[in-house]
């Protein structure tokens, strides 16, 4: 390639010198001749081919001859490569001037080649009038998946954008950390929840994260998940929508405490549960190595849970079960070093009534969970510092203190509800953004609605998804499914949430069940073994699909008979 380039440049210089002699017959100035050759050299760099440069110079020479003879410009015809040029009138130039101009052009050639032309962003363009309207859903959580399951795909083309391709049944996620359940038992691929995403020509699932929303142009901007097979990394694209549903969820709250993100493990995703399980088993095996001091063994096998909500309490209960039944049998050398501490700033399970809270406190304490009331001030590798100065060493730290708005939600130029969520009205619309809805943990009622911000619960998100699917069907039936047409439709009754109760397992075949609408209402409120049976039955029936129900039932039976799997993989 280099040889051909040198040959091309030599031919170009030789031809330029010849042209200089030709055009010198017309009596023109050297500067004008150099100007023409500058244009030819620029055209050569743009095409990256010396052949086209020679053709351009040949045309320049003919133009000069024509000018000398008749005083008119010769307009060259476009070449076979689609190159068209409009040349100025040429005048004579010396060979030295031509050579200097070409040398300068060659010096600038690598710099020009190093700057690629701007690349257009790939996109899924707006729908045409004869096509179905496009519903874009951001997220694969409880709200998004319920919407995807119930939406009428004969009316809408559905596009789902999420960095994960599955839904997680979060109430059972704590059980996967200690091997009571396997990870695949609590997840369901989104393409099984809504088959149109895999089968319909206008419906797609994109493994990507949304980075921005243009509500005026009705477009969302996305960045694909990292991968070696894409043309660029990061790979950006945009999607036009007729209706947009933001259900991207929330992020764990850290309260800006130093060291939490670097040292703690959250419990929101399957990847978190996998990390907890691996860390727990690794510490158990490492603690049996010779030469470790008593203090180091105690630190390695000290599991600290921060946050006394349902997730933190259920995980503590599962850990207690794992220690009492499995660790004592399979890690007899270090069984006495394994401890669990639950740290909460106030009272555990604050959403339950005082009787159930007291039952949970007594039960956890009885089976080895130490309850500490305190506020974490700083987290260091291997050690927590509380606000009163107490230092708590740990080998495993699980952080479960609630959720708050994600960075994506904070970046959106949309109205916000109290707490920083996306503000919505009674029909889950974002008032300042036509055709945009928000659901789940990322959304909350605006203050002017007079409604409180709903809790970040799975049952809230699921019911919002079901409600919006019906609303979108009602809108489509009235011809309002296309962009900018929803104003013509009757939306029906606003969304109303009614709490159906709460459940939480505390370990050792015990659970809490509170089926009252609120603490002051009448209804079922109980704790114990019967409550545990109700808890398991409810979750077995509520798990996403029959496939998951089968997996969960088999895992529970296997654990009952053979104990938990303590294999460390990876």
Coordinates of C-alpha atoms in Angstrom, one line a residue:
X1 CA 0.0 0.0 0.0
X2 CA 2.9 2.4 0.9
X3 CA 4.5 1.6 -2.5
X4 CA 1.4 2.5 -4.4
X5 CA 1.1 5.7 -2.4
X6 CA 4.6 6.8 -3.3
X7 CA 4.0 5.9 -7.0
X8 CA 0.8 8.0 -6.9
X9 CA 2.5 11.0 -5.3
X10 CA 5.3 10.9 -7.9
X11 CA 2.9 10.7 -10.8
X12 CA 0.9 13.6 -9.3
X13 CA 4.1 15.8 -9.0
X14 CA 5.2 14.9 -12.5
X15 CA 1.8 15.7 -14.0
X16 CA 1.7 18.9 -12.0
X17 CA 5.0 20.1 -13.5
X18 CA 3.7 19.3 -17.0
X19 CA 0.6 21.2 -16.3
X20 CA 2.6 24.1 -15.1
X21 CA 4.4 24.3 -18.5
X22 CA 1.1 23.9 -20.3
X23 CA -0.8 26.7 -18.4
X24 CA 2.3 29.0 -18.5
X25 CA 1.4 29.6 -22.1
X26 CA -1.7 31.5 -20.9
X27 CA 0.4 34.1 -19.0
X28 CA -1.3 33.7 -15.6
X29 CA 0.2 34.3 -12.2
X30 CA 1.7 31.5 -10.1
X31 CA -0.6 32.2 -7.1
X32 CA -3.7 31.3 -9.1
X33 CA -2.2 28.1 -10.4
X34 CA -1.3 27.1 -6.9
X35 CA -4.8 27.8 -5.8
X36 CA -6.2 25.4 -8.4
X37 CA -3.7 22.7 -7.4
X38 CA -4.7 23.3 -3.7
X39 CA -8.3 22.4 -4.7
X40 CA -7.1 19.3 -6.5
X41 CA -5.0 18.2 -3.5
X42 CA -7.9 18.7 -1.1
X43 CA -10.1 16.6 -3.4
X44 CA -7.4 13.9 -3.4
X45 CA -7.4 13.8 0.4
X46 CA -11.2 13.7 0.6
X47 CA -11.3 10.7 -1.6
X48 CA -8.1 9.1 -0.3
X49 CA -7.3 7.9 -3.8
X50 CA -4.5 9.3 -6.1
X51 CA -6.3 8.3 -9.2
X52 CA -9.0 10.8 -8.6
X53 CA -6.3 13.5 -7.9
X54 CA -4.8 12.8 -11.3
X55 CA -8.2 13.1 -13.0
X56 CA -8.8 16.4 -11.2
X57 CA -5.4 17.8 -12.2
X58 CA -6.0 16.7 -15.8
X59 CA -9.3 18.6 -15.8
X60 CA -7.4 21.6 -14.3
X61 CA -5.0 21.5 -17.2
X62 CA -7.7 21.4 -19.8
X63 CA -9.4 24.2 -18.1
X64 CA -6.2 26.3 -18.3
X65 CA -5.8 25.5 -22.0
X66 CA -9.4 26.5 -22.7
X67 CA -9.0 29.7 -20.7
X68 CA -5.9 30.7 -22.7
X69 CA -7.6 30.0 -26.0
X70 CA -11.1 31.4 -25.5
X71 CA -11.2 33.1 -22.1
X72 CA -14.0 30.7 -20.8
X73 CA -14.0 28.1 -18.0
X74 CA -14.3 24.4 -18.9
X75 CA -16.7 22.7 -16.5
X76 CA -15.7 19.0 -16.0
X77 CA -18.3 16.3 -15.9
X78 CA -18.7 14.3 -12.7
X79 CA -16.5 11.3 -12.5
X80 CA -17.7 7.7 -12.2
X81 CA -17.1 7.9 -8.4
X82 CA -19.7 10.7 -8.0
X83 CA -17.1 13.4 -7.6
X84 CA -18.0 16.8 -9.0
X85 CA -15.8 19.8 -9.0
X86 CA -16.2 23.4 -10.0
X87 CA -12.8 24.9 -10.9
X88 CA -11.7 28.5 -10.9
X89 CA -9.9 30.0 -13.9
X90 CA -6.3 28.8 -14.0
X91 CA -3.2 30.9 -14.5
X92 CA 0.4 29.9 -15.0
X93 CA 2.4 28.7 -12.0
X94 CA 6.0 27.8 -11.7
X95 CA 7.1 24.2 -11.1
X96 CA 8.6 25.2 -7.7
X97 CA 5.3 26.6 -6.6
X98 CA 3.4 23.5 -7.7
X99 CA 5.9 21.2 -5.9
X100 CA 5.8 23.3 -2.7
X101 CA 2.0 23.2 -2.7
X102 CA 1.9 19.4 -3.2
X103 CA 4.4 18.9 -0.4
X104 CA 2.3 20.9 1.9
X105 CA -0.8 18.9 0.9
X106 CA 1.0 15.6 1.6
X107 CA 2.2 16.9 5.0
X108 CA -1.5 17.6 6.0
X109 CA -2.7 14.3 4.6
X110 CA -2.1 12.1 7.7
X111 CA -3.8 14.7 9.9
X112 CA -6.9 14.7 7.7
X113 CA -7.0 11.0 7.5
X114 CA -6.9 10.7 11.3
X115 CA -10.1 12.7 11.7
X116 CA -13.0 10.4 10.7
X117 CA -16.2 12.1 9.4
X118 CA -19.1 12.4 11.9
X119 CA -21.2 9.3 12.2
X120 CA -24.9 9.4 12.2
X121 CA -26.5 7.9 15.4
X122 CA -28.4 4.7 14.6
X123 CA -32.1 5.1 15.3
X124 CA -35.5 3.4 15.3
X125 CA -37.4 6.2 13.5
X126 CA -40.9 7.5 14.0
X127 CA -43.9 5.3 13.1
X128 CA -45.7 5.9 9.9
X129 CA -49.5 6.7 9.8
X130 CA -50.3 3.2 8.6
X131 CA -48.2 1.5 11.3
X132 CA -49.1 0.6 14.8
X133 CA -48.1 3.1 17.5
X134 CA -44.9 2.4 19.3
X135 CA -44.9 2.0 23.1
X136 CA -41.5 2.3 24.6
X137 CA -41.0 0.9 28.1
X138 CA -37.9 1.7 30.2
X139 CA -37.1 -1.1 32.7
X140 CA -37.9 -4.7 33.6
X141 CA -39.0 -4.4 37.2
X142 CA -42.4 -5.1 38.7
X143 CA -44.2 -2.2 37.1
X144 CA -42.7 -2.6 33.7
X145 CA -43.2 -6.4 33.5
X146 CA -46.8 -6.2 34.6
X147 CA -47.4 -3.6 31.9
X148 CA -45.7 -5.7 29.3
X149 CA -47.7 -8.7 30.3
X150 CA -51.1 -7.0 30.1
X151 CA -50.6 -4.5 27.2
X152 CA -52.5 -5.3 24.0
X153 CA -49.8 -6.1 21.4
X154 CA -52.4 -6.1 18.6
X155 CA -52.8 -2.4 19.2
X156 CA -49.2 -1.4 20.1
X157 CA -45.7 -2.3 18.9
X158 CA -43.8 -2.7 22.2
X159 CA -40.1 -1.8 22.6
X160 CA -38.4 -2.6 26.0
X161 CA -35.1 -1.0 27.0
X162 CA -33.3 -2.4 30.1
X163 CA -29.7 -3.3 31.2
X164 CA -31.1 -6.7 32.3
X165 CA -33.3 -9.1 30.2
X166 CA -35.3 -10.6 33.1
X167 CA -37.5 -9.8 36.0
X168 CA -36.5 -10.6 39.6
X169 CA -39.0 -11.9 42.1
X170 CA -37.4 -9.8 44.9
X171 CA -39.4 -11.2 47.9
X172 CA -37.5 -14.5 47.5
X173 CA -34.1 -13.0 46.6
X174 CA -32.8 -13.3 50.2
X175 CA -33.3 -17.1 50.0
X176 CA -30.9 -17.4 47.1
X177 CA -28.0 -15.9 49.1
X178 CA -27.7 -19.0 51.4
X179 CA -28.8 -21.7 48.9
X180 CA -32.4 -22.2 50.0
X181 CA -33.4 -21.4 46.4
X182 CA -31.3 -21.3 43.2
X183 CA -30.9 -18.1 41.3
X184 CA -32.9 -19.2 38.2
X185 CA -35.9 -19.9 40.4
X186 CA -36.5 -16.2 41.1
X187 CA -36.0 -14.8 37.6
X188 CA -38.1 -14.8 34.5
X189 CA -36.8 -13.7 31.0
X190 CA -38.8 -10.7 29.7
X191 CA -39.4 -12.5 26.4
X192 CA -41.4 -15.1 28.3
X193 CA -43.4 -12.5 30.0
X194 CA -44.2 -10.8 26.7
X195 CA -43.6 -13.1 23.7
X196 CA -44.2 -10.3 21.2
X197 CA -40.7 -8.9 22.1
X198 CA -39.2 -12.0 20.4
X199 CA -41.7 -12.7 17.7
X200 CA -43.4 -9.6 16.4
X201 CA -41.6 -7.6 13.7
X202 CA -42.2 -4.2 15.2
X203 CA -41.5 -5.2 18.8
X204 CA -38.0 -5.4 20.3
X205 CA -36.0 -5.8 23.5
X206 CA -32.8 -3.8 23.7
X207 CA -30.1 -4.7 26.2
X208 CA -29.2 -1.1 27.0
X209 CA -29.5 1.8 29.4
X210 CA -31.5 4.9 28.7
X211 CA -29.4 8.0 29.1
X212 CA -31.8 10.8 28.1
X213 CA -35.3 11.7 27.0
X214 CA -36.3 14.4 24.5
X215 CA -40.0 14.9 25.2
X216 CA -40.3 17.5 22.4
X217 CA -39.0 15.2 19.7
X218 CA -40.5 12.1 21.3
X219 CA -37.2 10.3 21.4
X220 CA -35.2 8.4 24.0
X221 CA -31.4 8.1 23.8
X222 CA -29.8 4.8 24.8
X223 CA -26.4 3.3 25.3
X224 CA -26.0 -0.5 24.6
X225 CA -24.6 -2.8 27.2
X226 CA -20.8 -3.2 26.6
X227 CA -19.9 -5.9 24.1
X228 CA -17.1 -6.8 21.7
X229 CA -19.3 -7.3 18.7
X230 CA -20.6 -3.7 18.4
X231 CA -19.1 -1.2 15.9
X232 CA -18.2 1.2 18.8
X233 CA -17.9 1.1 22.6
X234 CA -20.0 2.7 23.9
X235 CA -22.6 2.2 21.3
X236 CA -25.3 4.9 21.2
X237 CA -28.7 4.9 19.5
X238 CA -32.1 6.5 19.8
X239 CA -35.7 5.4 19.6
X240 CA -38.7 7.4 18.6
X241 CA -41.9 6.7 20.6
X242 CA -45.6 7.4 20.5
X243 CA -46.1 6.6 24.1
X244 CA -43.3 6.3 26.7
X245 CA -43.4 4.6 30.1
X246 CA -40.5 5.3 32.5
X247 CA -40.3 2.4 35.0
X248 CA -36.6 2.3 35.5
X249 CA -36.8 1.6 39.3
X250 CA -34.7 3.1 42.0
X251 CA -31.2 2.7 43.6
X252 CA -30.2 1.7 47.1
X253 CA -29.9 4.6 49.6
X254 CA -26.5 5.2 51.1
X255 CA -27.2 8.6 52.8
X256 CA -23.8 9.7 51.4
X257 CA -22.1 7.7 54.1
X258 CA -18.4 7.3 53.3
X259 CA -17.3 3.9 52.1
X260 CA -20.7 2.2 51.6
X261 CA -20.5 1.8 47.8
X262 CA -17.0 0.6 48.0
X263 CA -17.3 -2.0 50.8
X264 CA -21.0 -3.0 51.2
X265 CA -23.0 -5.4 49.1
X266 CA -26.6 -4.4 48.3
X267 CA -29.5 -6.9 47.9
X268 CA -31.5 -5.7 44.8
X269 CA -30.3 -7.9 41.9
X270 CA -29.4 -11.5 41.3
X271 CA -25.8 -10.4 40.8
X272 CA -25.9 -9.0 44.4
X273 CA -27.2 -12.3 45.8
X274 CA -24.5 -14.2 43.9
X275 CA -21.8 -12.0 45.3
X276 CA -23.1 -12.4 48.9
X277 CA -23.3 -16.2 48.5
X278 CA -19.7 -16.4 47.1
X279 CA -18.4 -14.1 49.8
X280 CA -20.1 -16.0 52.6
X281 CA -18.8 -19.4 51.5
X282 CA -15.3 -18.0 50.8
X283 CA -15.1 -16.6 54.3
X284 CA -16.2 -19.9 55.8
X285 CA -13.5 -21.9 54.0
X286 CA -10.8 -19.3 54.5
X287 CA -11.4 -19.2 58.2
X288 CA -10.3 -22.9 58.5
X289 CA -6.8 -22.1 57.2
X290 CA -4.0 -22.6 59.8
X291 CA -2.3 -19.6 61.5
X292 CA -5.3 -17.4 61.7
X293 CA -5.8 -15.6 65.1
X294 CA -9.0 -15.8 67.1
X295 CA -9.8 -12.2 66.2
X296 CA -9.3 -12.7 62.5
X297 CA -11.6 -15.8 62.5
X298 CA -14.3 -13.8 64.4
X299 CA -14.0 -10.9 61.9
X300 CA -14.1 -13.1 58.8
X301 CA -17.3 -14.9 60.1
X302 CA -19.1 -11.9 61.3
X303 CA -22.0 -11.0 59.0
X304 CA -23.4 -7.5 59.4
X305 CA -26.8 -6.5 58.0
X306 CA -27.6 -2.7 58.0
X307 CA -31.3 -1.9 57.7
X308 CA -34.2 -3.4 59.6
X309 CA -36.8 -3.5 56.9
X310 CA -38.4 -6.6 55.4
X311 CA -35.4 -7.4 53.2
X312 CA -32.8 -7.0 56.0
X313 CA -34.9 -9.0 58.5
X314 CA -35.6 -11.8 56.0
X315 CA -31.9 -12.0 55.1
X316 CA -31.0 -12.1 58.8
X317 CA -33.5 -14.9 59.3
X318 CA -32.1 -16.9 56.4
X319 CA -28.6 -16.5 57.7
X320 CA -29.7 -17.7 61.1
X321 CA -31.2 -20.8 59.6
X322 CA -28.1 -21.5 57.5
X323 CA -25.9 -21.2 60.5
X324 CA -28.0 -23.3 62.9
X325 CA -28.6 -26.1 60.4
X326 CA -25.9 -26.2 57.8
X327 CA -22.8 -24.4 59.1
X328 CA -22.8 -26.4 62.4
X329 CA -22.8 -29.7 60.4
X330 CA -20.4 -28.8 57.6
X331 CA -18.1 -26.3 59.2
X332 CA -17.8 -27.7 62.7
X333 CA -14.2 -26.3 63.2
X334 CA -15.4 -22.7 63.0
X335 CA -19.1 -22.9 63.9
X336 CA -18.7 -21.0 67.1
X337 CA -17.2 -18.0 65.4
X338 CA -20.1 -17.4 63.0
X339 CA -22.2 -14.4 64.1
X340 CA -25.0 -12.2 62.6
X341 CA -25.6 -8.6 63.6
X342 CA -28.5 -6.5 62.4
X343 CA -28.1 -2.7 62.7
X344 CA -31.1 -0.4 62.6
X345 CA -31.4 3.3 63.4
X346 CA -34.9 2.9 64.9
X347 CA -37.1 -0.2 65.2
X348 CA -37.1 -3.2 62.9
X349 CA -40.1 -3.7 60.6
X350 CA -41.5 -0.3 61.3
X351 CA -44.4 -0.9 58.9
X352 CA -45.8 -3.7 61.1
X353 CA -47.7 -3.2 64.4
X354 CA -45.9 -3.2 67.7
X355 CA -46.9 -6.8 68.6
X356 CA -45.5 -8.3 65.4
X357 CA -42.3 -6.2 65.8
X358 CA -41.8 -7.5 69.3
X359 CA -42.3 -11.1 68.1
X360 CA -39.7 -10.6 65.4
X361 CA -37.2 -9.1 67.8
X362 CA -37.5 -11.9 70.3
X363 CA -37.3 -14.6 67.7
X364 CA -34.2 -13.2 66.0
X365 CA -32.5 -12.7 69.3
X366 CA -33.3 -16.3 70.3
X367 CA -31.7 -17.8 67.2
X368 CA -28.4 -15.9 67.3
X369 CA -29.1 -12.5 65.6
X370 CA -27.7 -9.6 67.6
X371 CA -29.9 -6.5 67.2
X372 CA -28.0 -3.2 67.5
X373 CA -29.7 0.2 67.4
X374 CA -27.3 2.8 65.9
X375 CA -26.4 4.9 62.9
X376 CA -23.5 4.1 60.7
X377 CA -21.1 6.9 60.4
X378 CA -18.4 5.4 58.1
X379 CA -17.6 2.1 56.4
X380 CA -14.0 0.9 56.0
X381 CA -12.7 -2.4 54.6
X382 CA -13.4 -4.9 57.4
X383 CA -14.8 -2.3 59.9
X384 CA -17.9 -0.2 60.5
X385 CA -17.9 2.9 62.7
X386 CA -21.2 3.9 64.4
X387 CA -22.2 7.5 65.3
X388 CA -21.4 6.8 69.0
X389 CA -17.8 5.7 68.1
X390 CA -18.4 2.0 68.4
X391 CA -16.4 0.0 65.9
X392 CA -17.9 -3.2 64.4
X393 CA -15.5 -5.6 62.5
X394 CA -17.1 -7.6 59.7
X395 CA -16.3 -10.2 57.1
X396 CA -19.6 -9.7 55.1
X397 CA -21.5 -6.4 55.0
X398 CA -25.0 -6.3 53.4
X399 CA -26.7 -2.9 53.0
X400 CA -30.5 -2.8 52.9
X401 CA -31.7 0.7 54.0
X402 CA -34.3 1.4 51.4
X403 CA -34.2 3.0 47.9
X404 CA -34.1 6.4 46.4
X405 CA -34.1 8.1 42.9
X406 CA -31.5 6.8 40.5
X407 CA -29.0 9.1 38.8
X408 CA -30.9 8.7 35.5
X409 CA -34.1 9.9 37.2
X410 CA -32.3 12.9 38.8
X411 CA -30.9 13.9 35.4
X412 CA -34.3 14.1 33.7
X413 CA -35.7 17.6 33.2
X414 CA -39.1 16.5 34.5
X415 CA -41.2 17.6 37.5
X416 CA -40.3 15.9 40.7
X417 CA -42.5 14.7 43.6
X418 CA -41.4 14.9 47.2
X419 CA -38.3 12.7 47.6
X420 CA -37.0 13.3 44.1
X421 CA -39.1 10.8 42.1
X422 CA -40.7 11.7 38.8
X423 CA -43.9 13.6 39.5
X424 CA -47.1 12.1 38.1
X425 CA -50.8 13.0 38.2
X426 CA -53.7 10.7 39.2
X427 CA -53.5 8.9 35.8
X428 CA -49.7 8.3 36.2
X429 CA -49.0 10.9 33.5
X430 CA -46.0 13.3 33.6
X431 CA -47.9 16.6 33.3
X432 CA -45.3 18.6 31.4
X433 CA -44.4 15.8 29.0
X434 CA -47.1 14.7 26.5
X435 CA -47.4 11.0 26.0
X436 CA -45.0 10.2 28.9
X437 CA -46.0 8.0 31.9
X438 CA -44.0 7.0 35.0
X439 CA -44.5 3.9 37.2
X440 CA -43.0 2.1 40.2
X441 CA -40.2 3.1 42.5
X442 CA -39.1 6.0 40.2
X443 CA -42.5 7.8 40.3
X444 CA -44.6 9.5 42.9
X445 CA -47.7 11.7 43.0
X446 CA -47.1 15.5 42.7
X447 CA -48.0 17.6 45.7
X448 CA -50.9 19.3 43.9
X449 CA -52.7 16.0 43.5
X450 CA -53.2 15.9 47.3
X451 CA -52.0 12.3 47.4
X452 CA -49.1 10.9 49.4
X453 CA -46.1 9.4 47.7
X454 CA -46.7 5.7 47.6
X455 CA -44.2 3.3 49.3
X456 CA -41.6 1.5 47.1
X457 CA -43.3 -1.9 47.3
X458 CA -43.7 -4.6 44.7
X459 CA -47.5 -4.6 45.1
X460 CA -47.7 -0.9 44.4
X461 CA -45.6 -1.2 41.2
X462 CA -47.5 -4.2 40.0
X463 CA -50.8 -2.6 40.3
X464 CA -49.7 0.6 38.6
X465 CA -48.5 -1.6 35.6
X466 CA -51.9 -3.3 35.5
X467 CA -53.8 0.0 35.7
X468 CA -51.7 1.6 32.9
X469 CA -52.2 -1.3 30.6
X470 CA -55.9 -0.9 30.8
X471 CA -55.6 2.9 30.4
X472 CA -53.5 2.5 27.2
X473 CA -56.1 0.1 25.8
X474 CA -58.8 2.6 26.5
X475 CA -56.9 5.3 24.9
X476 CA -56.2 3.2 21.8
X477 CA -59.9 2.4 21.4
X478 CA -60.6 6.1 21.2
X479 CA -57.9 6.8 18.6
X480 CA -55.4 8.4 20.9
X481 CA -52.6 5.9 20.7
X482 CA -50.4 7.9 18.3
X483 CA -48.2 10.7 19.5
X484 CA -49.9 14.0 20.4
X485 CA -53.3 12.4 20.3
X486 CA -54.0 11.4 23.9
X487 CA -55.6 14.7 24.7
X488 CA -58.7 13.6 22.8
X489 CA -59.2 10.4 24.8
X490 CA -61.3 9.8 28.0
X491 CA -58.9 8.3 30.6
X492 CA -61.5 6.9 33.0
X493 CA -61.0 6.5 36.7
X494 CA -57.7 7.7 38.3
X495 CA -55.3 5.3 39.9
X496 CA -56.2 4.4 43.5
X497 CA -53.9 2.2 45.7
X498 CA -55.3 0.0 48.5
X499 CA -52.8 -1.8 50.7
X500 CA -53.5 -5.6 50.9
X501 CA -51.1 -6.3 53.7
X502 CA -47.5 -7.3 54.4
X503 CA -45.6 -10.5 55.1
X504 CA -42.1 -11.2 56.3
X505 CA -40.2 -14.4 57.2
X506 CA -38.0 -14.3 60.3
X507 CA -36.4 -17.8 59.9
X508 CA -36.9 -21.2 61.6
X509 CA -40.3 -21.8 60.0
X510 CA -41.7 -18.6 61.5
X511 CA -43.2 -15.5 59.7
X512 CA -45.3 -12.4 60.3
X513 CA -48.5 -11.8 58.4
X514 CA -50.4 -8.5 58.6
X515 CA -53.3 -8.4 56.1
X516 CA -54.8 -5.1 57.4
X517 CA -55.0 -2.0 55.2
X518 CA -53.2 0.0 57.9
X519 CA -52.1 -0.5 61.5
X520 CA -55.4 0.9 62.9
X521 CA -57.7 -1.2 60.7
X522 CA -59.2 -4.5 61.5
X523 CA -58.1 -7.7 59.9
X524 CA -55.7 -10.7 60.1
X525 CA -52.5 -10.0 62.1
X526 CA -50.6 -13.0 63.3
X527 CA -47.1 -14.6 63.7
X528 CA -45.7 -18.1 63.9
X529 CA -45.7 -21.4 62.0
X530 CA -49.2 -20.9 60.4
X531 CA -48.1 -17.5 59.2
X532 CA -45.0 -19.1 57.7
X533 CA -47.2 -21.5 55.7
X534 CA -49.3 -18.6 54.6
X535 CA -46.1 -16.7 53.6
X536 CA -44.8 -19.6 51.5
X537 CA -48.2 -20.3 49.9
X538 CA -48.7 -16.6 48.9
X539 CA -45.3 -16.3 47.3
X540 CA -45.5 -19.6 45.6
X541 CA -48.7 -18.5 43.9
X542 CA -47.5 -15.0 43.2
X543 CA -44.1 -16.0 41.6
X544 CA -44.0 -14.9 38.0
X545 CA -44.8 -18.1 36.0
X546 CA -45.6 -21.8 36.3
X547 CA -42.0 -22.5 35.4
X548 CA -40.8 -20.5 38.5
X549 CA -43.4 -22.1 40.7
X550 CA -42.1 -25.6 39.8
X551 CA -38.5 -24.5 40.4
X552 CA -39.3 -22.9 43.8
X553 CA -41.3 -25.9 45.0
X554 CA -38.6 -28.3 44.0
X555 CA -35.9 -26.2 45.6
X556 CA -37.8 -25.9 48.9
X557 CA -38.4 -29.7 48.9
X558 CA -34.7 -30.4 48.1
X559 CA -33.5 -28.0 50.9
X560 CA -35.9 -29.7 53.4
X561 CA -34.5 -33.2 52.7
X562 CA -30.9 -32.6 51.8
X563 CA -30.1 -29.2 53.3
X564 CA -28.8 -26.1 51.5
X565 CA -26.2 -26.3 48.7
X566 CA -22.9 -24.9 49.9
X567 CA -20.9 -25.3 46.7
X568 CA -18.7 -22.4 45.9
X569 CA -18.6 -21.8 42.1
X570 CA -16.4 -19.2 40.5

